[in-house]
Structures are given as structure tokens and as C-alpha cells.
Coordinates of N, CA, C and O and ligand atoms in Angstrom, one line a residue:
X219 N 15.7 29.1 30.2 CA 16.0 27.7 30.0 C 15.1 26.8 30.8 O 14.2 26.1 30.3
X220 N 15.2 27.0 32.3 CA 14.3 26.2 32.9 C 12.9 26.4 32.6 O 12.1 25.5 32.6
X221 N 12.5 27.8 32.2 CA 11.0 27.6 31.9 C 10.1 27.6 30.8 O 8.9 27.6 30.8
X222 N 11.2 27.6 29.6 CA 11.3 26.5 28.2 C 11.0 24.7 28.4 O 10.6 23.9 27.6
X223 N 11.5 24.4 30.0 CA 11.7 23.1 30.0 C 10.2 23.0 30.4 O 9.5 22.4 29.6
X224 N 9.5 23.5 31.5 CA 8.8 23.6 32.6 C 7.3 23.3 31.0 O 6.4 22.5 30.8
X225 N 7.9 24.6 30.2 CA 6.3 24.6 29.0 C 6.9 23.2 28.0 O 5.9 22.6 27.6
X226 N 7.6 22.8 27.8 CA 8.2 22.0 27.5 C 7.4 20.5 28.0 O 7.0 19.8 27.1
X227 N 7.1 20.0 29.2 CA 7.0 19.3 30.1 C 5.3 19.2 29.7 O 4.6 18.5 29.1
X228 N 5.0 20.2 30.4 CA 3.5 20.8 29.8 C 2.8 19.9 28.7 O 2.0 19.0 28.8
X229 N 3.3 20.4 27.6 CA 3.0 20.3 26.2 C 3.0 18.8 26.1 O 2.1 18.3 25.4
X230 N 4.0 18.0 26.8 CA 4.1 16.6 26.5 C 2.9 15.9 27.4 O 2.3 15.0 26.8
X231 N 2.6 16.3 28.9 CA 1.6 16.3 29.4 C 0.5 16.2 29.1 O -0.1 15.1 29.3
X232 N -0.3 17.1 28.4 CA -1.1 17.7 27.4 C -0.9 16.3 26.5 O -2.0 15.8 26.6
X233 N -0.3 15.7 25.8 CA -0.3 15.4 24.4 C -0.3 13.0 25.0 O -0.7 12.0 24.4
X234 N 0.3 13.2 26.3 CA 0.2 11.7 26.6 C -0.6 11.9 27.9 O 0.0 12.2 29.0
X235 N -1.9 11.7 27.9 CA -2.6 11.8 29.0 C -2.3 11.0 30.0 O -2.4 11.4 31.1
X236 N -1.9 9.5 29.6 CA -1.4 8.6 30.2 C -0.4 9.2 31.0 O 0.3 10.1 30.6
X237 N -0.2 8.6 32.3 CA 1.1 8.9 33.6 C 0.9 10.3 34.0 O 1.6 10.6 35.0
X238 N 0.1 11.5 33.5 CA 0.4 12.6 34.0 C -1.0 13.0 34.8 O -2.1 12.7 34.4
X239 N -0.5 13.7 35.9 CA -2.2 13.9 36.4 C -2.7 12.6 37.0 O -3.7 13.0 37.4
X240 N -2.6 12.1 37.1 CA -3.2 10.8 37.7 C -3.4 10.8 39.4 O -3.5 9.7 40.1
X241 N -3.5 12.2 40.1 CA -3.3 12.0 41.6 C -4.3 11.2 42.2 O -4.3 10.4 43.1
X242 N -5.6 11.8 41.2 CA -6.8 10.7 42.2 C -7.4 9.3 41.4 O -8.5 8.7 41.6
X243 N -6.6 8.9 40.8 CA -5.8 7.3 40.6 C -6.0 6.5 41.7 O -5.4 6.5 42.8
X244 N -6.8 5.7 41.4 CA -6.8 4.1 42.9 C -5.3 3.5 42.5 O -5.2 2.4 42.2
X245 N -4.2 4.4 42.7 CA -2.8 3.2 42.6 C -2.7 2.9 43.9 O -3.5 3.2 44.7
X246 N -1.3 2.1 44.1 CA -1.1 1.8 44.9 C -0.5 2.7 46.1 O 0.5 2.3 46.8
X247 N -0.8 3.5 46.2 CA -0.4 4.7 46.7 C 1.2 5.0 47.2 O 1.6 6.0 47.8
X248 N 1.7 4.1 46.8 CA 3.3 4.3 46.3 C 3.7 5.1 45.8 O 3.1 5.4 44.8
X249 N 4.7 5.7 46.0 CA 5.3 7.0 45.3 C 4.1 8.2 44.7 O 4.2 9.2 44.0
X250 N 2.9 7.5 45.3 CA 1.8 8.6 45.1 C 2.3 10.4 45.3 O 2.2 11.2 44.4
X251 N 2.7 10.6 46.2 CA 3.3 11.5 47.1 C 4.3 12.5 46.3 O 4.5 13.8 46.3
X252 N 5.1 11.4 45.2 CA 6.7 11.7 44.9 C 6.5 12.5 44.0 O 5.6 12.2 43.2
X253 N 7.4 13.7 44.0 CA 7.6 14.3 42.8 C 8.3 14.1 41.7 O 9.4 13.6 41.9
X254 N 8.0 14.3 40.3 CA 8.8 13.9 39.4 C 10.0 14.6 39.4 O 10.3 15.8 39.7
X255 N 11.1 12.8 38.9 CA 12.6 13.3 38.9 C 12.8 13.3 37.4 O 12.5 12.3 36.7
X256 N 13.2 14.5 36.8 CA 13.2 14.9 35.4 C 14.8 14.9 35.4 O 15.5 15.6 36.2
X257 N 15.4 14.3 34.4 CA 16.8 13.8 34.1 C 17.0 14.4 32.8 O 16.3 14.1 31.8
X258 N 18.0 15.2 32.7 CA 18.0 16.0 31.6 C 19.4 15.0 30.9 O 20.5 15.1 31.5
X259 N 19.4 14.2 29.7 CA 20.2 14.1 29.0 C 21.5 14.8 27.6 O 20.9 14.7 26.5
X260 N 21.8 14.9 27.5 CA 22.7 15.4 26.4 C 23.8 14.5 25.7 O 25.0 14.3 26.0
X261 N 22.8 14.0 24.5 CA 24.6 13.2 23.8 C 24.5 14.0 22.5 O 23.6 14.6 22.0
X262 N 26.1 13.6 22.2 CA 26.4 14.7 21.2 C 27.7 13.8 20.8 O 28.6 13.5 21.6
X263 N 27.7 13.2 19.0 CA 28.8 12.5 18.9 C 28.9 11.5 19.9 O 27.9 11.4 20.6
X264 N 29.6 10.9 20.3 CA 30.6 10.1 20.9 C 30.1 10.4 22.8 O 30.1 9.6 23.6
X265 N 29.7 11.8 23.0 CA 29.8 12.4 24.1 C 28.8 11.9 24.9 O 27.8 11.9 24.3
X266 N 28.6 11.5 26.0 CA 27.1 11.4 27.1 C 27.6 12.4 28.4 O 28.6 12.4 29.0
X267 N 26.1 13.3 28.4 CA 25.8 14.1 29.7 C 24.9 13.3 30.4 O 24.1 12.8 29.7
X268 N 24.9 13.2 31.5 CA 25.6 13.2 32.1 C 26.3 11.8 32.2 O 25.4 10.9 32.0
X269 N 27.8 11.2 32.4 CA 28.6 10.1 32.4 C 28.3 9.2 33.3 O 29.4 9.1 33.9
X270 N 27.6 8.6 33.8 CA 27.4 7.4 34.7 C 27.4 8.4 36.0 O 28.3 8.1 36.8
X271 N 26.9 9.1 36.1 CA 26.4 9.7 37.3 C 25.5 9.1 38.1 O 24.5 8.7 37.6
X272 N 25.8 8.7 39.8 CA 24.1 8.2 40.4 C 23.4 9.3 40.4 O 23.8 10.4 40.2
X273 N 22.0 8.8 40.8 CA 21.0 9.3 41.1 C 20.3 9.3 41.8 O 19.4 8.5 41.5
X274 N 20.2 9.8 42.8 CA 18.7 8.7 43.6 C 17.4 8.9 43.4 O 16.9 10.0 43.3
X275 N 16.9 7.7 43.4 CA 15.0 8.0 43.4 C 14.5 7.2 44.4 O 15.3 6.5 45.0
X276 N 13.6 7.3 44.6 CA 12.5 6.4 45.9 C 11.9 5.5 44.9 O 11.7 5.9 43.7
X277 N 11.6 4.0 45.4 CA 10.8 3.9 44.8 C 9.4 3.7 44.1 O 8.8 2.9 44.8
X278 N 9.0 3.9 43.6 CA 7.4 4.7 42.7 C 8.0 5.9 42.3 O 7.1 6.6 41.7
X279 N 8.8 6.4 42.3 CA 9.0 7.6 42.1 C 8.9 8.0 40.7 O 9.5 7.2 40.0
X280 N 8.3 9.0 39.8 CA 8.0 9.0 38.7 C 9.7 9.4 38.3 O 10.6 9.8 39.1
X281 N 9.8 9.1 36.7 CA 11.5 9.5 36.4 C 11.3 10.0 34.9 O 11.1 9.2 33.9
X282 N 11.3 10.6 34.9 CA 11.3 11.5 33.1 C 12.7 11.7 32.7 O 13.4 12.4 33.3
X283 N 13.1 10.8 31.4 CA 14.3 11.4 31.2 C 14.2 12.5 29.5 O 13.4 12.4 28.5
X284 N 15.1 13.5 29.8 CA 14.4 14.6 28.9 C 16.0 14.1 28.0 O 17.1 13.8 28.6
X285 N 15.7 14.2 26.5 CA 17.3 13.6 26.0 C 17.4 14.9 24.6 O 16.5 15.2 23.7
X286 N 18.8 15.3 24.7 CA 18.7 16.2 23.8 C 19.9 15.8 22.9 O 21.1 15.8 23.2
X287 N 19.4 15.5 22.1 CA 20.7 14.4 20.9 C 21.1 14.7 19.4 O 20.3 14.9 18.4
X288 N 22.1 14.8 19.3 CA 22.4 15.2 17.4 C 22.2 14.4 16.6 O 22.0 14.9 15.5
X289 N 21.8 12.6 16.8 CA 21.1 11.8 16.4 C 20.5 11.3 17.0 O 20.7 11.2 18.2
X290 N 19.1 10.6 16.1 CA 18.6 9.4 16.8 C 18.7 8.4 17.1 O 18.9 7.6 16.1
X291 N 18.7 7.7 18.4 CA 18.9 6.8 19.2 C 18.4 6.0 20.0 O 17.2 6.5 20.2
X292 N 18.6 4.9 20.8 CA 17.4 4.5 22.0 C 18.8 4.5 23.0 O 20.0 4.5 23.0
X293 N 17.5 4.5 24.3 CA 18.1 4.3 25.8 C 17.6 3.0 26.3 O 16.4 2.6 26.1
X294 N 18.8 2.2 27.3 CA 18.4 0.8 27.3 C 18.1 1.0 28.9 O 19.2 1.3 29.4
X295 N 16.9 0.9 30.0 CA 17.0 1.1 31.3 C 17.1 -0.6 31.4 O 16.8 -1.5 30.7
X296 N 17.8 -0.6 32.7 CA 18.2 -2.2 33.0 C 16.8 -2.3 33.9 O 17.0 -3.4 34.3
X297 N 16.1 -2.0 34.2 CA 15.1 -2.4 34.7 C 14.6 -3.4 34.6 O 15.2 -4.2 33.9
X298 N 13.2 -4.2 35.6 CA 12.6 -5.3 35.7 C 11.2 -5.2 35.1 O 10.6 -4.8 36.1
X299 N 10.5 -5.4 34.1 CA 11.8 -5.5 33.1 C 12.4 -4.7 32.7 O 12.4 -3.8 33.5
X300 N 13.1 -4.3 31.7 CA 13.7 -4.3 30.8 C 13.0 -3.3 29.8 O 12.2 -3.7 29.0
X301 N 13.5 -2.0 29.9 CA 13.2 -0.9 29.1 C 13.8 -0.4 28.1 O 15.0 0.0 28.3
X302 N 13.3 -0.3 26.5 CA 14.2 0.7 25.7 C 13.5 1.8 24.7 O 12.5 1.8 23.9
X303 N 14.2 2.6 25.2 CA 13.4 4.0 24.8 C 14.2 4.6 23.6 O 15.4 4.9 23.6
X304 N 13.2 4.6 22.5 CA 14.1 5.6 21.6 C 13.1 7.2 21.4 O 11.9 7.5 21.4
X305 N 14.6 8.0 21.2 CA 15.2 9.2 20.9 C 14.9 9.5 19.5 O 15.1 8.6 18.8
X306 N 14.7 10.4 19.1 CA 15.0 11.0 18.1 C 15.9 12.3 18.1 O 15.8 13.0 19.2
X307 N 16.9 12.9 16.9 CA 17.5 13.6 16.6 C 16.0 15.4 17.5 O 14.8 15.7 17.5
X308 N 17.3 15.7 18.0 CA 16.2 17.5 19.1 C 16.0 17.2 20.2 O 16.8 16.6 20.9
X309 N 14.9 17.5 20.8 CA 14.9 17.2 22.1 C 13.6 16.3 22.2 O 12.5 16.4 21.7
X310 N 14.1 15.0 23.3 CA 13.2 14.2 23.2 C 12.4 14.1 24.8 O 13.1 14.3 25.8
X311 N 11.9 13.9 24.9 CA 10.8 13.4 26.5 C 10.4 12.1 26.4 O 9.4 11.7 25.9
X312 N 11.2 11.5 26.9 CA 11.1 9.9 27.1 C 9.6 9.7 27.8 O 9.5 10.5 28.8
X313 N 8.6 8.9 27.7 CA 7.7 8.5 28.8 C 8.3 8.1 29.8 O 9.4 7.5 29.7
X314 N 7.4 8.5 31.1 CA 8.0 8.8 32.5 C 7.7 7.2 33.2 O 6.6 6.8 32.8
X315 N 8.5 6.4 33.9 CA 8.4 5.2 34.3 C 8.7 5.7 36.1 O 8.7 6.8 36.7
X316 N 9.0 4.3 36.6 CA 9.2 4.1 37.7 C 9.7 2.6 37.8 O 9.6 1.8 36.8
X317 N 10.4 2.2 39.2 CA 11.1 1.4 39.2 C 10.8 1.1 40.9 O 11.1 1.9 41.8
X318 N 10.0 -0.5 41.1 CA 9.9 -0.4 42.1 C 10.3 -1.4 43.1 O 9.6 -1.8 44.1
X319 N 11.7 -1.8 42.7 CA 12.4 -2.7 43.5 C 13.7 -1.7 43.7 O 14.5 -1.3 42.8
X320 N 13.8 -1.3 45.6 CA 15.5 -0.8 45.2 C 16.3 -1.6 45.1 O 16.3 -2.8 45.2
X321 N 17.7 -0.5 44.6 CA 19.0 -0.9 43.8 C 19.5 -0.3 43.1 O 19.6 0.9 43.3
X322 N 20.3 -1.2 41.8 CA 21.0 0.1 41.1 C 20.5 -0.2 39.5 O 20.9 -1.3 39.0
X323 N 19.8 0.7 39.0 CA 19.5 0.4 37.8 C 20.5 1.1 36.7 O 20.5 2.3 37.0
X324 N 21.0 0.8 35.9 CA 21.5 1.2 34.7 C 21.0 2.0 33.3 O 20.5 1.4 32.3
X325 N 21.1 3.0 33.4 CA 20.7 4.0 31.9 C 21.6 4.0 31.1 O 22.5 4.8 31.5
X326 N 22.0 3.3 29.9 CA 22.8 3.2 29.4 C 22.7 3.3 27.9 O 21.6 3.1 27.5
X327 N 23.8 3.8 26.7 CA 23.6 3.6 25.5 C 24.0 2.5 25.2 O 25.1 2.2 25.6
X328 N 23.4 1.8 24.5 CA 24.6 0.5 23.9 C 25.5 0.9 22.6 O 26.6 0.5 22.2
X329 N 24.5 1.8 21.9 CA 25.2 2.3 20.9 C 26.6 2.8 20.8 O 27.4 2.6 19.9
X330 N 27.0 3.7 22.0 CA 27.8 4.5 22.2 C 28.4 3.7 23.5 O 29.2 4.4 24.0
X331 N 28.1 2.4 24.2 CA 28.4 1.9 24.9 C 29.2 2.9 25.8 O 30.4 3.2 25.9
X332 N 27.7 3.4 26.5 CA 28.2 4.3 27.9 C 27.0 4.5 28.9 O 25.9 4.9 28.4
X333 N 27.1 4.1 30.2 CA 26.3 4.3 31.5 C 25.9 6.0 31.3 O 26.8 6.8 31.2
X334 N 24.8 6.3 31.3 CA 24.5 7.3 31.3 C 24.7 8.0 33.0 O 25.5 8.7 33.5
X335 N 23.4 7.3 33.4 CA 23.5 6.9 34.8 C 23.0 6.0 35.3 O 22.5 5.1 34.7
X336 N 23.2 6.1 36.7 CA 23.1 5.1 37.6 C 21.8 5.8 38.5 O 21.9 6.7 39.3
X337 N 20.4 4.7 38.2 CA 19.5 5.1 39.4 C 19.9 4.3 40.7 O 20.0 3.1 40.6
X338 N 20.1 5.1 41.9 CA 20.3 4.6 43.0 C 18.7 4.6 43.4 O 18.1 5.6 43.3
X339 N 18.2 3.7 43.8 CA 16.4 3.6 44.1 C 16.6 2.7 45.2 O 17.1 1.6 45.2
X340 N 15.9 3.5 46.1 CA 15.8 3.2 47.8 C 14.2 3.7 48.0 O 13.5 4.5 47.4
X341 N 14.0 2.9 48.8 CA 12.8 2.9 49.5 C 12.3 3.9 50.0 O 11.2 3.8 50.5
Ligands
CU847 CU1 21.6 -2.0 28.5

């Protein structure tokens, strides 16, 4: 399982050159350092994995959420701005963001009106 996810991860790497690889990047050397936090999703019907769970991230911290769903769907991050990511029906790899004011941001469906999770993002 994990190393289905690991070639999994890869493959998407490989395919959005953009956000991956980037260490010798002039950024702002913020969350340069951080390792990616990879958030494994599961909705199914009615159901959300994980239920408004926190999380913590730093922030710059890269955040991949991986979503494995019986339909297709979007995810709404309450972010600054304001993020919505759609899903399709299998397994999806959301592009990897960051968030870099702390607090508490919200992962949420509206569809299914449910907090996925809760990023706790601290400095
Ligand atoms: Cu929302």
C-alpha cells in the first residue's frame, strides 16, 4: 500500500513538473526545508475520511492531498485565497499547495457538507 502510494506520487511528479523538485528554486526559502505533508483522503457515499481531523503544518509547508472517491467531486480549502480542487471518481492527487499565514484552515466538502480537516498551520 504505502509503496503503491510512494510510485503513485512519482508518476504525478513526473507528469506536473511544476511544485516538484524545485529545491534549487530562488524561493523564498520558506518551508524550503519542509517535507511534504501528503493527506490521504477517502469519501465514499455520504462518508468522509478523515472527519474534521486537525492537522498540523508549518507554514510553506508543501500539502498534497491524495483523495480516493466513488464519485467525482471538488474540495473547497478555505485558504487565502480561496482554493477548489476537483476530484474525479479513483484516486486523485490534488496539486500540492501551501498556506502561509498561520491558523486554522478548513478542508471541506460542500457537497457532502463535511470538514474534512482542519489544517492547524503554525509557524
Ligand atoms: Cu468551503
Amino acid at each position: 500500500m504505502r509503496r503503491a502510494l510512494a510510485v503513485l506520487t512519482l508518476v504525478v511528479c513526473a507528469a506536473a513538473l511544476a511544485g516538484c523538485g524545485d529545491d534549487d528554486s530562488s524561493g523564498s526559502g520558506d518551508g524550503k526545508d519542509l517535507a511534504k505533508k501528503t493527506i490521504q483522503v477517502t469519501i465514499e457515499g455520504d462518508d468522509v475520511t478523515p472527519n474534521g481531523d486537525r492537522v498540523e503544518v508549518k507554514t510553506g509547508q508543501p500539502i498534497e492531498l491524495v483523495v480516493q472517491a466513488d464519485a467525482a467531486g471538488e474540495i473547497h480549502v478555505h485558504s487565502d485565497p480561496e482554493k477548489e480542487l476537483e476530484y474525479a471518481a479513483g484516486t486523485t492527487t490534488l496539486p500540492t499547495f501551501t498556506i502561509d499565514k498561520p491558523g486554522i484552515v478548513e478542508v471541506e466538502s460542500h457537497a457532502l457538507e463535511k470538514t474534512i480537516v482542519q489544517l492547524e498551520v503554525k509557524k
